[in-house]
XYZ file of C-alpha atoms in Angstrom:
784
model
C 11.583 -42.895 -2.737
C 12.177 -44.873 -6.000
C 11.932 -43.560 -9.898
C 9.021 -41.316 -10.889
C 6.370 -42.449 -13.151
C 3.973 -40.202 -14.974
C 0.946 -41.946 -13.335
C 1.549 -40.271 -10.114
C 0.189 -37.464 -11.578
C -2.691 -39.687 -11.364
C -3.451 -41.805 -14.068
C -3.894 -38.926 -13.922
C -3.655 -35.955 -16.057
C -1.017 -36.476 -18.450
C 0.900 -38.957 -21.324
C 4.090 -37.095 -21.174
C 4.824 -39.498 -24.279
C 5.081 -37.355 -27.022
C 5.919 -37.063 -30.628
C 9.110 -35.321 -30.954
C 6.750 -34.228 -34.544
C 3.844 -33.221 -32.237
C 2.222 -29.526 -33.382
C 4.165 -26.483 -32.438
C 3.074 -24.089 -29.511
C 3.245 -20.395 -28.575
C 6.917 -21.251 -26.173
C 8.470 -22.805 -29.162
C 11.690 -20.247 -29.497
C 11.086 -19.534 -25.342
C 14.353 -19.228 -23.542
C 14.313 -19.941 -19.611
C 12.899 -17.222 -17.776
C 15.883 -15.882 -15.162
C 13.826 -15.230 -11.853
C 15.455 -11.652 -10.019
C 12.725 -11.744 -7.214
C 14.115 -11.559 -4.150
C 17.998 -11.594 -4.818
C 18.387 -8.049 -2.930
C 20.093 -8.286 0.560
C 18.804 -9.493 3.550
C 15.967 -10.500 1.798
C 13.655 -13.609 2.463
C 11.825 -16.843 0.393
C 9.635 -19.174 0.990
C 10.209 -22.818 -0.665
C 9.768 -26.386 -0.174
C 12.671 -28.634 0.830
C 13.328 -30.940 -2.121
C 15.704 -32.988 -0.378
C 12.756 -36.046 0.862
C 9.551 -37.022 0.836
C 8.342 -34.616 3.876
C 7.862 -31.435 1.551
C 9.057 -29.064 4.595
C 8.468 -25.778 3.793
C 11.104 -23.468 4.419
C 12.381 -19.919 4.616
C 15.471 -18.881 3.207
C 17.093 -15.654 4.182
C 19.928 -14.044 1.609
C 22.469 -11.446 1.691
C 24.737 -10.283 -0.664
C 23.626 -13.126 -2.782
C 24.078 -15.938 -0.439
C 21.981 -17.946 1.894
C 22.469 -16.337 5.376
C 19.765 -18.992 7.093
C 17.644 -21.617 6.848
C 14.962 -22.418 8.870
C 11.087 -23.880 8.739
C 8.868 -21.489 7.454
C 5.943 -21.383 10.546
C 3.196 -19.808 8.141
C 3.360 -23.105 5.598
C 0.006 -24.731 5.821
C 1.451 -27.848 5.885
C 5.139 -28.002 7.589
C 4.046 -25.503 10.359
C 7.989 -24.631 10.883
C 9.378 -28.081 11.096
C 12.693 -28.631 9.512
C 15.110 -31.687 9.855
C 18.696 -31.323 9.486
C 18.805 -32.287 6.080
C 16.910 -28.955 4.875
C 18.656 -27.045 7.841
C 21.612 -27.967 5.381
C 20.549 -26.883 2.219
C 22.806 -23.926 1.962
C 25.925 -26.372 1.985
C 24.409 -28.283 -0.436
C 23.908 -25.855 -2.818
C 27.446 -24.206 -2.229
C 28.826 -27.320 -2.231
C 32.448 -27.087 -3.811
C 32.288 -30.530 -5.445
C 29.076 -29.969 -6.615
C 29.981 -29.815 -10.644
C 29.320 -26.912 -12.220
C 30.526 -27.621 -15.917
C 30.386 -31.028 -18.131
C 33.312 -33.537 -17.785
C 34.379 -35.782 -20.791
C 36.459 -38.776 -19.656
C 39.935 -38.859 -21.551
C 41.274 -42.062 -23.713
C 43.760 -42.069 -19.950
C 40.336 -42.355 -17.462
C 41.174 -38.620 -16.815
C 38.063 -36.579 -16.727
C 38.584 -32.622 -18.308
C 35.737 -29.566 -17.831
C 34.663 -29.238 -21.581
C 31.967 -26.527 -22.575
C 27.980 -27.739 -22.795
C 28.232 -27.714 -26.747
C 31.008 -29.555 -26.678
C 29.324 -32.272 -24.044
C 26.614 -32.323 -26.028
C 28.341 -32.765 -29.181
C 30.602 -35.466 -27.693
C 26.917 -37.437 -26.505
C 25.920 -37.287 -30.220
C 29.153 -38.674 -31.959
C 29.284 -41.622 -28.931
C 25.505 -42.233 -27.890
C 24.678 -42.702 -31.771
C 27.002 -45.050 -32.798
C 27.038 -46.832 -29.978
C 23.088 -47.437 -30.356
C 23.045 -47.608 -33.944
C 22.874 -51.483 -34.847
C 20.552 -52.080 -31.991
C 18.415 -49.463 -29.841
C 18.036 -52.262 -27.489
C 21.535 -52.400 -26.514
C 21.009 -48.984 -24.413
C 19.265 -48.995 -20.987
C 18.635 -46.509 -18.469
C 18.732 -45.883 -14.726
C 16.678 -43.542 -12.498
C 17.522 -42.096 -8.920
C 14.870 -41.276 -7.070
C 15.798 -37.407 -6.701
C 14.033 -37.607 -10.219
C 10.409 -37.440 -8.245
C 11.545 -34.010 -6.668
C 11.654 -31.860 -9.611
C 9.381 -30.923 -12.154
C 11.415 -31.614 -14.830
C 12.322 -35.028 -13.726
C 8.277 -35.728 -13.670
C 8.180 -35.109 -17.426
C 11.222 -35.019 -19.146
C 12.650 -38.701 -18.566
C 10.016 -40.691 -20.491
C 10.555 -38.162 -23.367
C 14.248 -39.429 -23.271
C 13.077 -43.004 -22.960
C 10.796 -42.676 -25.955
C 13.837 -41.164 -27.916
C 15.979 -44.474 -27.255
C 14.028 -46.986 -28.558
C 14.631 -49.193 -25.619
C 12.811 -50.747 -22.493
C 15.609 -51.207 -20.642
C 14.328 -48.875 -17.919
C 16.070 -49.378 -14.420
C 15.425 -47.155 -11.389
C 15.491 -47.188 -7.909
C 11.975 -48.396 -7.485
C 13.012 -52.142 -7.404
C 15.035 -51.392 -4.308
C 12.518 -49.933 -2.329
C 8.128 -49.526 -3.615
C 7.865 -51.472 -6.076
C 5.616 -54.481 -4.252
C 3.511 -51.563 -3.013
C 2.740 -50.417 -6.671
C 2.396 -54.392 -7.788
C -0.181 -54.686 -4.641
C -2.206 -51.914 -5.808
C -2.172 -52.955 -9.280
C -3.696 -56.359 -8.243
C -6.398 -54.823 -5.972
C -7.721 -51.757 -7.125
C -6.222 -51.480 -10.758
C -4.039 -48.797 -10.309
C -0.453 -49.518 -9.045
C -0.204 -45.603 -8.395
C -3.720 -46.228 -5.829
C -1.352 -45.728 -2.692
C -3.393 -44.862 0.523
C -1.892 -43.405 3.632
C -2.618 -43.202 7.399
C -4.859 -40.048 8.116
C -2.343 -39.504 10.969
C -4.244 -36.069 12.028
C -7.381 -37.830 12.801
C -6.204 -42.084 13.773
C -6.481 -42.613 17.450
C -4.132 -46.038 16.984
C -1.262 -46.372 14.413
C 0.377 -50.326 13.669
C 3.895 -49.674 12.321
C 5.802 -51.994 10.223
C 9.374 -52.271 8.820
C 9.306 -48.269 9.038
C 11.014 -45.629 11.336
C 9.030 -42.525 10.668
C 11.198 -40.754 13.213
C 14.376 -40.847 11.078
C 12.659 -40.907 7.907
C 9.492 -38.816 8.020
C 7.579 -40.571 5.820
C 8.186 -42.376 3.424
C 5.423 -43.063 1.071
C 3.529 -40.863 3.196
C 3.754 -37.043 2.935
C 3.653 -35.793 6.011
C 5.786 -32.899 7.626
C 6.693 -33.469 11.008
C 5.436 -36.989 11.151
C 7.058 -37.325 15.032
C 4.967 -34.619 15.962
C 1.754 -35.730 14.428
C 1.878 -38.636 16.422
C 2.674 -37.420 19.808
C -0.334 -35.161 18.939
C -2.193 -38.562 18.406
C -0.844 -39.762 21.951
C -1.819 -36.835 23.755
C -5.442 -37.421 22.648
C -5.130 -40.879 24.602
C -3.982 -42.572 20.920
C -1.516 -45.449 20.406
C 1.896 -46.225 18.240
C 2.129 -49.631 18.066
C 5.674 -50.689 16.537
C 6.563 -53.826 15.050
C 10.346 -54.177 14.226
C 13.467 -56.220 15.028
C 15.314 -53.021 15.877
C 14.619 -50.425 19.014
C 14.591 -47.674 16.168
C 13.732 -44.228 17.279
C 10.344 -44.612 16.127
C 9.917 -47.360 18.503
C 11.427 -45.841 21.447
C 8.214 -43.416 21.216
C 5.859 -46.080 21.169
C 3.232 -47.311 23.192
C 4.215 -51.058 22.696
C 7.266 -51.922 20.256
C 7.036 -55.492 19.473
C 10.195 -57.458 17.937
C 9.754 -59.760 14.544
C 11.933 -61.963 13.171
C 13.233 -59.916 9.074
C 11.106 -60.717 6.469
C 7.835 -62.366 8.234
C 5.820 -59.136 8.331
C 3.212 -60.929 5.717
C 2.853 -64.014 8.079
C 2.326 -61.694 10.818
C -0.610 -59.708 8.923
C -2.264 -62.857 7.602
C -1.889 -63.905 11.132
C -3.796 -61.306 12.229
C -6.555 -61.837 9.493
C -6.883 -65.276 10.396
C -8.202 -63.858 13.678
C -10.631 -61.191 12.295
C -12.295 -64.276 10.150
C -12.203 -66.734 12.595
C -13.329 -64.303 15.364
C -16.034 -62.316 12.794
C -14.047 -59.227 13.441
C -14.337 -58.510 9.720
C -16.656 -55.040 9.171
C -16.731 -53.927 5.574
C -19.497 -51.504 5.734
C -20.225 -49.737 2.988
C -17.491 -51.446 1.112
C -19.076 -55.009 1.407
C -20.461 -54.498 -2.153
C -17.061 -53.519 -4.239
C -15.045 -56.416 -2.418
C -14.433 -59.264 -4.705
C -12.515 -62.888 -3.416
C -13.824 -62.467 0.323
C -14.299 -65.871 0.684
C -11.700 -67.636 -1.057
C -9.465 -65.213 1.260
C -11.253 -66.552 4.284
C -10.222 -69.796 3.204
C -6.312 -68.793 2.311
C -6.052 -67.230 5.954
C -7.044 -70.255 8.189
C -3.900 -71.873 7.503
C -2.487 -68.888 9.207
C -3.356 -69.674 13.279
C -1.787 -67.682 15.849
C 0.646 -70.135 17.232
C 1.867 -71.234 13.684
C 2.609 -67.547 12.987
C 4.585 -67.017 16.216
C 7.153 -70.058 15.782
C 7.712 -68.021 12.478
C 7.886 -64.551 13.126
C 8.772 -64.671 16.989
C 5.691 -62.753 17.806
C 3.789 -64.361 20.576
C 0.281 -65.784 19.480
C -1.369 -63.837 22.396
C 0.001 -60.807 20.663
C -1.367 -61.221 17.220
C -4.604 -62.121 19.233
C -4.552 -59.208 20.638
C -3.268 -56.877 17.741
C -6.227 -58.006 15.875
C -9.067 -57.379 18.614
C -7.281 -53.807 18.978
C -7.761 -52.936 15.169
C -11.031 -54.067 15.447
C -12.724 -52.143 18.407
C -10.659 -49.064 18.167
C -13.113 -46.393 15.688
C -10.237 -44.783 13.728
C -7.324 -47.026 13.272
C -4.734 -47.626 10.486
C -2.011 -49.998 9.311
C 1.295 -48.465 7.813
C 3.825 -50.484 5.805
C 6.757 -49.368 4.139
C 10.303 -50.434 3.423
C 11.408 -53.543 5.569
C 8.077 -55.156 4.877
C 8.884 -54.419 1.181
C 12.549 -55.266 0.835
C 11.977 -58.879 1.257
C 11.429 -62.297 -0.236
C 7.110 -61.573 -0.019
C 7.568 -57.787 -0.094
C 4.281 -57.682 -2.677
C 2.259 -60.124 -0.541
C 3.141 -57.311 2.416
C 2.040 -54.898 1.419
C -0.477 -56.013 -0.257
C -1.791 -57.440 3.836
C -1.370 -54.272 4.961
C -4.180 -52.962 2.563
C -6.247 -56.181 3.221
C -5.932 -55.154 7.658
C -7.593 -51.549 7.070
C -9.935 -52.730 4.459
C -11.795 -56.101 6.650
C -11.330 -54.193 10.094
C -13.317 -51.354 7.989
C -10.348 -48.817 8.452
C -10.106 -48.204 4.535
C -11.699 -44.914 2.951
C -12.627 -43.525 6.091
C -11.112 -40.282 8.899
C -8.872 -41.863 11.150
C -7.845 -44.631 8.345
C -6.078 -45.834 5.706
C -6.944 -42.630 2.947
C -6.079 -41.092 -0.495
C -4.629 -37.580 -1.178
C -6.574 -35.654 -3.913
C -4.058 -33.024 -4.998
C -4.411 -29.664 -7.039
C -3.130 -31.531 -9.674
C -5.653 -34.297 -9.793
C -8.061 -33.937 -12.715
C -11.538 -32.977 -12.648
C -13.165 -35.717 -14.274
C -16.757 -36.217 -16.200
C -19.195 -38.028 -14.200
C -19.110 -41.442 -13.823
C -20.884 -44.282 -15.671
C -24.473 -45.227 -14.204
C -22.507 -48.669 -14.076
C -20.139 -48.787 -10.821
C -18.638 -52.542 -12.431
C -17.899 -50.633 -15.185
C -14.501 -49.137 -14.895
C -11.366 -50.001 -16.606
C -8.994 -53.201 -17.488
C -7.130 -54.964 -14.644
C -3.475 -54.344 -13.975
C -0.834 -56.032 -15.852
C 2.462 -57.057 -15.276
C 4.883 -59.103 -18.142
C 4.229 -57.190 -21.276
C 7.662 -57.817 -22.193
C 10.676 -59.643 -20.421
C 14.388 -59.335 -19.595
C 16.881 -60.536 -21.959
C 18.649 -63.063 -19.770
C 16.735 -64.196 -16.723
C 13.198 -63.375 -17.938
C 11.993 -61.634 -15.371
C 8.894 -59.625 -16.280
C 8.129 -55.956 -16.549
C 6.262 -54.363 -13.713
C 5.170 -50.661 -14.357
C 7.524 -50.802 -17.221
C 10.462 -51.549 -15.977
C 13.051 -54.588 -15.296
C 14.363 -55.419 -11.349
C 17.827 -53.393 -11.057
C 19.132 -55.885 -9.807
C 19.914 -57.658 -13.168
C 21.114 -54.615 -14.789
C 24.715 -56.230 -14.231
C 23.491 -59.072 -15.882
C 22.356 -57.569 -19.005
C 25.310 -55.713 -19.237
C 27.683 -58.843 -18.677
C 25.905 -61.496 -20.597
C 26.846 -61.830 -24.660
C 23.770 -61.263 -27.359
C 21.382 -60.033 -29.375
C 20.167 -57.018 -27.099
C 23.028 -57.129 -24.488
C 23.554 -53.351 -22.996
C 25.949 -51.331 -24.135
C 25.277 -48.181 -23.514
C 23.805 -46.659 -19.725
C 22.448 -43.631 -19.119
C 22.039 -42.652 -15.398
C 19.635 -39.687 -14.186
C 20.588 -38.785 -10.215
C 21.341 -42.285 -9.172
C 24.356 -43.823 -7.931
C 23.520 -47.436 -8.348
C 26.934 -48.873 -8.043
C 26.028 -48.352 -4.057
C 22.591 -48.635 -4.507
C 21.757 -51.922 -6.244
C 22.319 -55.111 -5.316
C 25.718 -56.954 -6.070
C 27.755 -54.050 -5.979
C 30.794 -56.156 -6.786
C 29.344 -57.073 -9.847
C 28.339 -53.638 -11.349
C 31.500 -52.431 -10.577
C 32.861 -54.935 -12.671
C 30.545 -54.381 -15.644
C 30.669 -50.857 -15.899
C 33.756 -50.662 -17.352
C 32.901 -52.676 -20.086
C 30.491 -50.243 -21.832
C 30.728 -48.901 -24.792
C 29.417 -45.285 -23.994
C 28.307 -44.499 -20.441
C 26.822 -40.834 -19.876
C 25.427 -39.547 -16.329
C 23.438 -36.700 -15.526
C 24.222 -35.822 -12.046
C 25.925 -33.046 -10.154
C 28.653 -35.188 -8.758
C 31.741 -37.249 -9.830
C 30.721 -40.432 -7.538
C 31.370 -43.563 -7.366
C 28.781 -44.842 -9.955
C 29.404 -41.733 -12.133
C 33.236 -42.263 -12.749
C 32.629 -44.717 -14.771
C 30.732 -42.509 -17.547
C 32.314 -40.882 -20.289
C 30.178 -37.930 -19.852
C 28.407 -36.176 -17.294
C 26.423 -33.576 -17.202
C 25.456 -31.732 -14.327
C 22.240 -30.050 -13.236
C 22.175 -26.809 -11.683
C 21.056 -26.666 -7.777
C 17.636 -27.827 -7.060
C 17.433 -23.543 -5.882
C 17.583 -22.896 -9.149
C 14.108 -24.261 -10.218
C 10.569 -23.582 -9.410
C 9.348 -26.063 -6.734
C 5.684 -28.231 -7.122
C 5.355 -31.506 -5.856
C 3.406 -33.555 -8.617
C 4.593 -36.754 -7.230
C 4.501 -36.260 -3.370
C 1.158 -34.451 -3.013
C -0.404 -37.748 -4.256
C 0.860 -39.219 -0.864
C 0.042 -36.860 1.217
C -1.963 -36.755 4.676
C -3.637 -33.442 4.236
C -4.802 -31.845 0.731
C -2.930 -28.739 0.043
C -1.036 -26.937 -2.815
C 2.114 -25.149 -3.133
C 4.775 -23.739 -5.562
C 7.601 -21.745 -5.143
C 9.673 -19.505 -7.706
C 13.239 -20.366 -7.928
C 15.829 -18.389 -5.821
C 18.778 -18.295 -7.898
C 19.794 -18.022 -11.597
C 21.517 -21.410 -12.986
C 24.962 -21.981 -13.671
C 24.261 -23.737 -16.991
C 21.475 -25.365 -18.644
C 18.439 -25.987 -16.765
C 17.869 -29.840 -15.979
C 15.103 -29.614 -18.337
C 16.818 -28.181 -21.259
C 19.816 -30.953 -20.537
C 17.316 -33.984 -20.181
C 15.126 -32.282 -23.765
C 18.717 -31.588 -25.749
C 19.303 -35.501 -25.129
C 16.080 -36.982 -26.107
C 16.483 -34.823 -29.498
C 20.222 -36.493 -29.425
C 18.516 -39.954 -28.881
C 15.910 -39.333 -31.520
C 18.412 -38.136 -34.654
C 17.409 -34.629 -34.191
C 21.234 -33.353 -33.769
C 22.516 -31.919 -30.843
C 21.696 -28.357 -31.674
C 18.016 -28.865 -31.976
C 15.821 -26.940 -30.056
C 15.207 -28.267 -26.676
C 12.034 -26.459 -26.824
C 10.356 -28.024 -29.069
C 10.682 -30.810 -26.538
C 8.779 -28.808 -24.072
C 6.405 -27.485 -26.132
C 5.367 -30.356 -27.865
C 4.429 -32.069 -23.726
C 2.681 -28.581 -23.336
C 0.777 -29.345 -26.065
C 0.018 -32.908 -24.978
C -1.190 -31.366 -21.887
C -3.859 -29.070 -23.141
C -5.175 -31.896 -25.296
C -5.372 -34.474 -21.813
C -7.235 -31.559 -19.847
C -9.621 -30.793 -22.542
C -10.299 -34.349 -23.039
C -10.767 -34.743 -19.628
C -12.712 -32.086 -18.080
C -16.000 -31.641 -18.626
C -16.317 -27.936 -19.212
C -13.346 -28.404 -21.730
C -14.458 -30.237 -24.180
C -15.238 -27.573 -26.622
C -12.062 -25.424 -26.278
C -9.075 -25.515 -28.444
C -5.302 -25.896 -27.209
C -4.335 -22.705 -28.783
C -7.457 -20.889 -26.870
C -6.257 -22.273 -23.103
C -2.565 -21.689 -24.263
C -3.046 -18.176 -24.791
C -4.631 -17.984 -21.839
C -1.866 -19.480 -19.401
C -0.010 -16.228 -17.537
C 3.366 -18.849 -16.682
C 6.097 -18.266 -19.151
C 8.526 -21.148 -17.644
C 7.641 -24.365 -19.514
C 7.514 -25.867 -16.609
C 5.563 -23.807 -14.624
C 3.682 -23.756 -17.517
C 2.926 -27.388 -17.175
C 1.850 -26.893 -13.322
C -0.761 -23.858 -14.308
C -2.153 -26.455 -16.862
C -2.747 -29.187 -14.086
C -3.920 -26.803 -11.676
C -6.308 -24.798 -13.941
C -7.670 -28.296 -15.034
C -7.824 -29.981 -11.953
C -10.373 -30.579 -9.011
C -9.871 -27.250 -7.761
C -8.934 -25.318 -10.740
C -10.987 -22.714 -12.330
C -11.391 -24.308 -15.248
C -9.931 -21.954 -17.335
C -12.301 -19.610 -16.234
C -15.497 -21.141 -16.697
C -15.367 -22.207 -12.659
C -15.220 -18.507 -11.022
C -13.264 -18.937 -8.179
C -11.294 -21.860 -8.549
C -7.633 -22.542 -7.950
C -5.745 -20.241 -10.596
C -2.001 -20.184 -11.156
C -1.555 -16.128 -9.768
C -3.313 -17.411 -6.547
C -0.538 -19.724 -6.151
C 2.001 -17.567 -6.835
C 0.629 -15.272 -4.461
C 0.530 -17.755 -1.921
C 4.273 -18.534 -0.900
C 3.437 -20.896 2.354
C 0.787 -23.099 0.530
C -2.588 -23.490 0.175
C -4.649 -25.575 2.244
C -6.712 -27.700 0.255
C -8.602 -29.644 3.310
C -8.539 -33.100 5.618
C -8.205 -36.230 3.260
C -11.726 -37.268 1.799
C -13.249 -40.802 0.983
C -12.745 -41.463 -2.638
C -12.645 -44.862 -3.068
C -14.721 -44.821 -5.998
C -12.285 -42.414 -7.940
C -9.282 -44.838 -7.224
C -11.379 -47.716 -7.997
C -9.582 -49.227 -12.248
C -10.424 -52.982 -11.987
C -12.223 -54.799 -14.983
C -14.669 -55.686 -11.973
C -15.152 -52.181 -10.592
C -14.162 -54.064 -7.289
C -11.489 -54.616 -4.761
C -10.063 -57.486 -6.044
C -8.773 -59.407 -3.296
C -7.405 -62.750 -4.564
C -5.807 -62.480 -7.991
C -4.452 -65.138 -9.738
C -0.391 -63.673 -8.584
C -1.835 -63.257 -4.930
C -3.420 -66.426 -5.072
C 0.336 -68.446 -5.986
C 2.211 -66.168 -2.928
C -0.254 -67.069 -0.433
C 0.725 -70.689 -1.292
C 4.386 -69.742 -1.068
C 3.397 -68.528 2.273
C 2.411 -71.723 3.479
C 5.001 -73.723 2.388
C 7.189 -70.968 4.110
C 5.607 -71.460 7.082
C 7.383 -74.455 7.748
C 10.824 -73.232 6.710
C 13.844 -74.346 8.812
C 14.848 -72.085 11.608
C 16.921 -68.980 10.546
C 20.455 -68.723 10.395
C 22.253 -67.660 13.700
C 22.699 -64.109 12.055
C 20.552 -62.214 9.374
C 21.339 -58.152 8.056
C 18.965 -55.791 8.111
C 19.641 -51.938 7.020
C 19.124 -48.582 8.953
C 17.770 -45.072 8.341
C 19.062 -42.172 10.025
C 17.763 -38.878 9.903
C 20.464 -36.986 8.678
C 20.540 -39.303 5.231
C 18.188 -39.664 2.289
C 21.007 -40.788 -0.465
C 24.098 -41.588 -0.593
C 25.291 -37.886 -2.001
C 24.376 -36.429 1.479
C 27.118 -37.516 3.170
C 29.064 -35.110 1.100
C 27.222 -32.497 3.427
C 29.299 -31.418 6.288
C 26.337 -30.508 8.698
C 25.129 -34.384 8.197
C 28.669 -35.740 8.829
C 28.936 -34.856 11.961
C 29.113 -36.886 15.520
C 29.993 -40.124 15.713
C 30.400 -42.648 13.059
C 27.295 -43.821 11.599
C 28.642 -46.720 9.687
C 28.613 -49.078 11.719
C 27.561 -52.918 11.834
C 25.020 -52.614 15.091
C 25.160 -56.150 16.663
C 23.069 -57.503 20.741
C 25.606 -58.401 23.088
C 24.160 -61.497 22.875
C 25.741 -62.570 19.705
C 28.974 -60.412 20.454
C 29.544 -62.486 23.101
C 29.315 -65.681 21.387
C 31.183 -64.293 18.563
C 34.071 -63.233 20.982
C 33.432 -59.322 19.420
C 34.579 -56.421 21.372
C 32.286 -52.810 20.762
C 34.610 -50.425 18.521
C 36.289 -53.445 17.030
C 36.860 -54.247 13.199
C 34.952 -57.392 11.540
C 34.488 -59.468 8.673
C 31.040 -59.748 7.159
C 30.423 -62.228 5.042
C 27.495 -63.350 3.036
C 26.329 -65.795 -0.302
C 27.241 -62.930 -2.250
C 30.343 -60.916 -1.300
C 32.188 -59.599 1.884
C 33.047 -56.293 3.779
C 35.130 -55.089 6.777
C 33.204 -52.541 8.999
C 33.556 -51.749 12.606
C 31.266 -53.169 15.260
C 28.851 -51.875 17.508
C 27.321 -53.267 20.304
C 23.749 -52.152 21.418
C 20.798 -53.829 22.701
C 18.329 -52.393 20.467
C 18.913 -54.788 18.332
C 16.628 -58.664 18.833
C 19.286 -61.576 19.202
C 20.787 -62.461 15.853
C 19.933 -59.675 13.980
C 22.695 -57.320 12.804
C 22.387 -53.889 10.802
C 24.192 -51.748 8.727
C 22.846 -48.582 6.868
C 22.387 -47.769 2.881
C 24.579 -45.687 1.196
C 28.092 -45.910 2.244
C 30.731 -46.915 0.684
C 32.990 -44.144 -0.481
C 36.251 -45.619 -0.800
C 36.396 -46.020 -4.224
C 38.983 -44.450 -6.229
C 38.227 -41.524 -8.768
C 35.706 -39.847 -7.207
C 34.950 -36.355 -6.188
C 33.370 -36.080 -2.719
C 35.821 -35.047 -0.158
C 33.307 -35.272 2.781
C 32.011 -38.014 1.948
C 35.700 -40.032 1.156
C 36.352 -38.767 5.244
C 33.726 -40.518 6.484
C 33.700 -43.535 3.390
C 32.170 -46.543 5.302
C 31.015 -49.907 3.957
C 28.797 -50.804 0.826
C 25.776 -52.907 2.131
C 25.130 -53.587 -1.567
C 28.493 -55.655 -1.209
C 26.376 -58.281 0.956
C 23.111 -58.498 -1.326
C 22.652 -60.993 -3.943
C 21.215 -60.037 -7.143
C 19.274 -63.371 -7.660
C 17.031 -62.646 -4.590
C 14.008 -61.068 -5.438
C 10.703 -60.623 -4.525
C 8.952 -62.707 -7.191
C 5.645 -60.693 -8.142
C 7.507 -57.057 -7.878
C 11.020 -57.632 -9.087
C 12.481 -56.090 -5.617
C 15.744 -56.570 -4.214
C 15.656 -58.333 -1.181
C 17.977 -55.964 1.254
C 16.623 -57.245 4.812
C 16.848 -60.701 6.297
C 20.124 -61.331 4.895
C 21.751 -64.585 6.163
C 25.407 -63.355 7.261
C 28.477 -64.915 9.067
C 30.165 -61.896 11.302
C 34.198 -62.768 12.751
C 36.316 -60.510 14.432
C 38.617 -58.985 11.920
């Protein structure tokens, strides 16, 4: 998943942008608590795996101060003992000898040397301020998706962005889920109102562009996603997978339907056509909350099954049958993910998934697509009696990028244009880059351009635990400590969970340097001109003060309270844990700081190491709608334009002989996981999978090196002949390319592989979201 947004906390909870001069709080002068709990020999601890979206509960045994065992926590109320190879390898992540323990500063000759933390911050102060003094528009920041998994990553990056005073914000979101944000923003008025399949109660799951047997769910937090689907199958349900490749998920499906890459929106609109044509639309109680239905009926009339079949490769009779199955199954749901969104019509595909759930009566009902209600979701005052007096419509393009004029979406630009912003001269040219927990040189399109652009920066700073393909270009690297040195609460992912629950876990170990929060807070103070020696607790306290004010403003039982009174009632001492406590106690299940006896408190969280089950998902569309009309808006002007473009694409010429798609593996998530020995065992994974018919036609042998060429670049990789792909499609995994000089990731270097993004074109974007096109790329393959 991509960059977190403050609104993942459900508008929700706070505007974490606070002034550096905000009032003080009791936290000023406090230092981060060092937890000694559990350091005794043979002790056992319970926490949440921080490595992917599944949030599996894990049990960690310690002996002599080191990790002796990591297994699934069978008592965890959500994960129920499930663990994947990533979580089981957490000890190797924590103990990785290549993980940086001290800051690095790059010398004039290009070599890195270790320095003290104070020297590192002083170096940042001198270099950063001189580089942005004339024009703060010359600064840019890139946020990687590990930020989603930490409390500090949820709250502190916004402070740094504000202090920098720049609009050049980039993240992994625009190579991932940005189309879903845009679709939800246009439909519901809230880009973060992402519904999830109610897996535990559905009887029919239609999956497009997702491989949950490998990912364990994406934009759908569900530990043991496969196990939950197997339970559905055991009770007589159906799993239908639409994918150009026979993935592990497809192997377990009731039916696997092959589709040409990039044509998911066409298929979904074809299904909608059948629904309208045959009178299968069932809005039910949502009928009064839907706008644009008749205009939509006219538009989908052009997506006749036989026309869609020619474009997608899915037979017309299959399109018809899918529509009938969705209409006739009382508890059914459509779920689409990254394969449907990293394509030229990504936003339209994301919109069409929600559209089908709506028109077949499967939105906001048990067994369909529903919304989570996490423990930190705010308790709000009673609604206005006028259901159509809600909010303002979702806005995009409040500002545009300098070089290509790409519109801003949820406060950021497409990462695909980062290289252009660095290389193109003129006012506002990016000359300073800060990366936080990201490796865009491997994850962003047109890697060759970024490889060329990064050395030209006046100053580059990376907050990252590794010297990797991106950070080797930095002038300063500040490494945060291991994830096991921080407390854990899932602000971001709990809002995407398939069951409501709350869980907080303390750190297992003391850090070997400043905490992640302290690093980011000190950088914000430096960028704001406060100096390298300024107390980071000023920033942390200001965030707390803002959170307390937000709680008082929003909670109907706290309107008469004073922030100081609420602060004195907090029992957590660590600054970040106090954030958790404020939002839990002012949340929908909370005790309202004593005003709701029996409500959820931080003490109860602390005493519940396996989590607290808060029950199944419940209907809550009324709480999610933020449109000015108070309705689900089906036919906003951007969607109208995209539908016209999609209609024109129905008559597009035949696809190229070969198109490239990515693929996911259970043992990987981010590129840094390629440095974990246990996760790199077995056969080489970075191969170009190709169908036997294409291999014969191109005279390619299994295991033979091949050249792969696109309009953007080329690479060499080993071919793997397999019939899991449909003819005309080849597949290569993302995140490899660990052959660049100057890195310090020995395991990854031994499994270097090829960089997928040498083949991606940074000018090929989904126009509404700015998301990069990473699937359906035209390529040529030949023997090396």
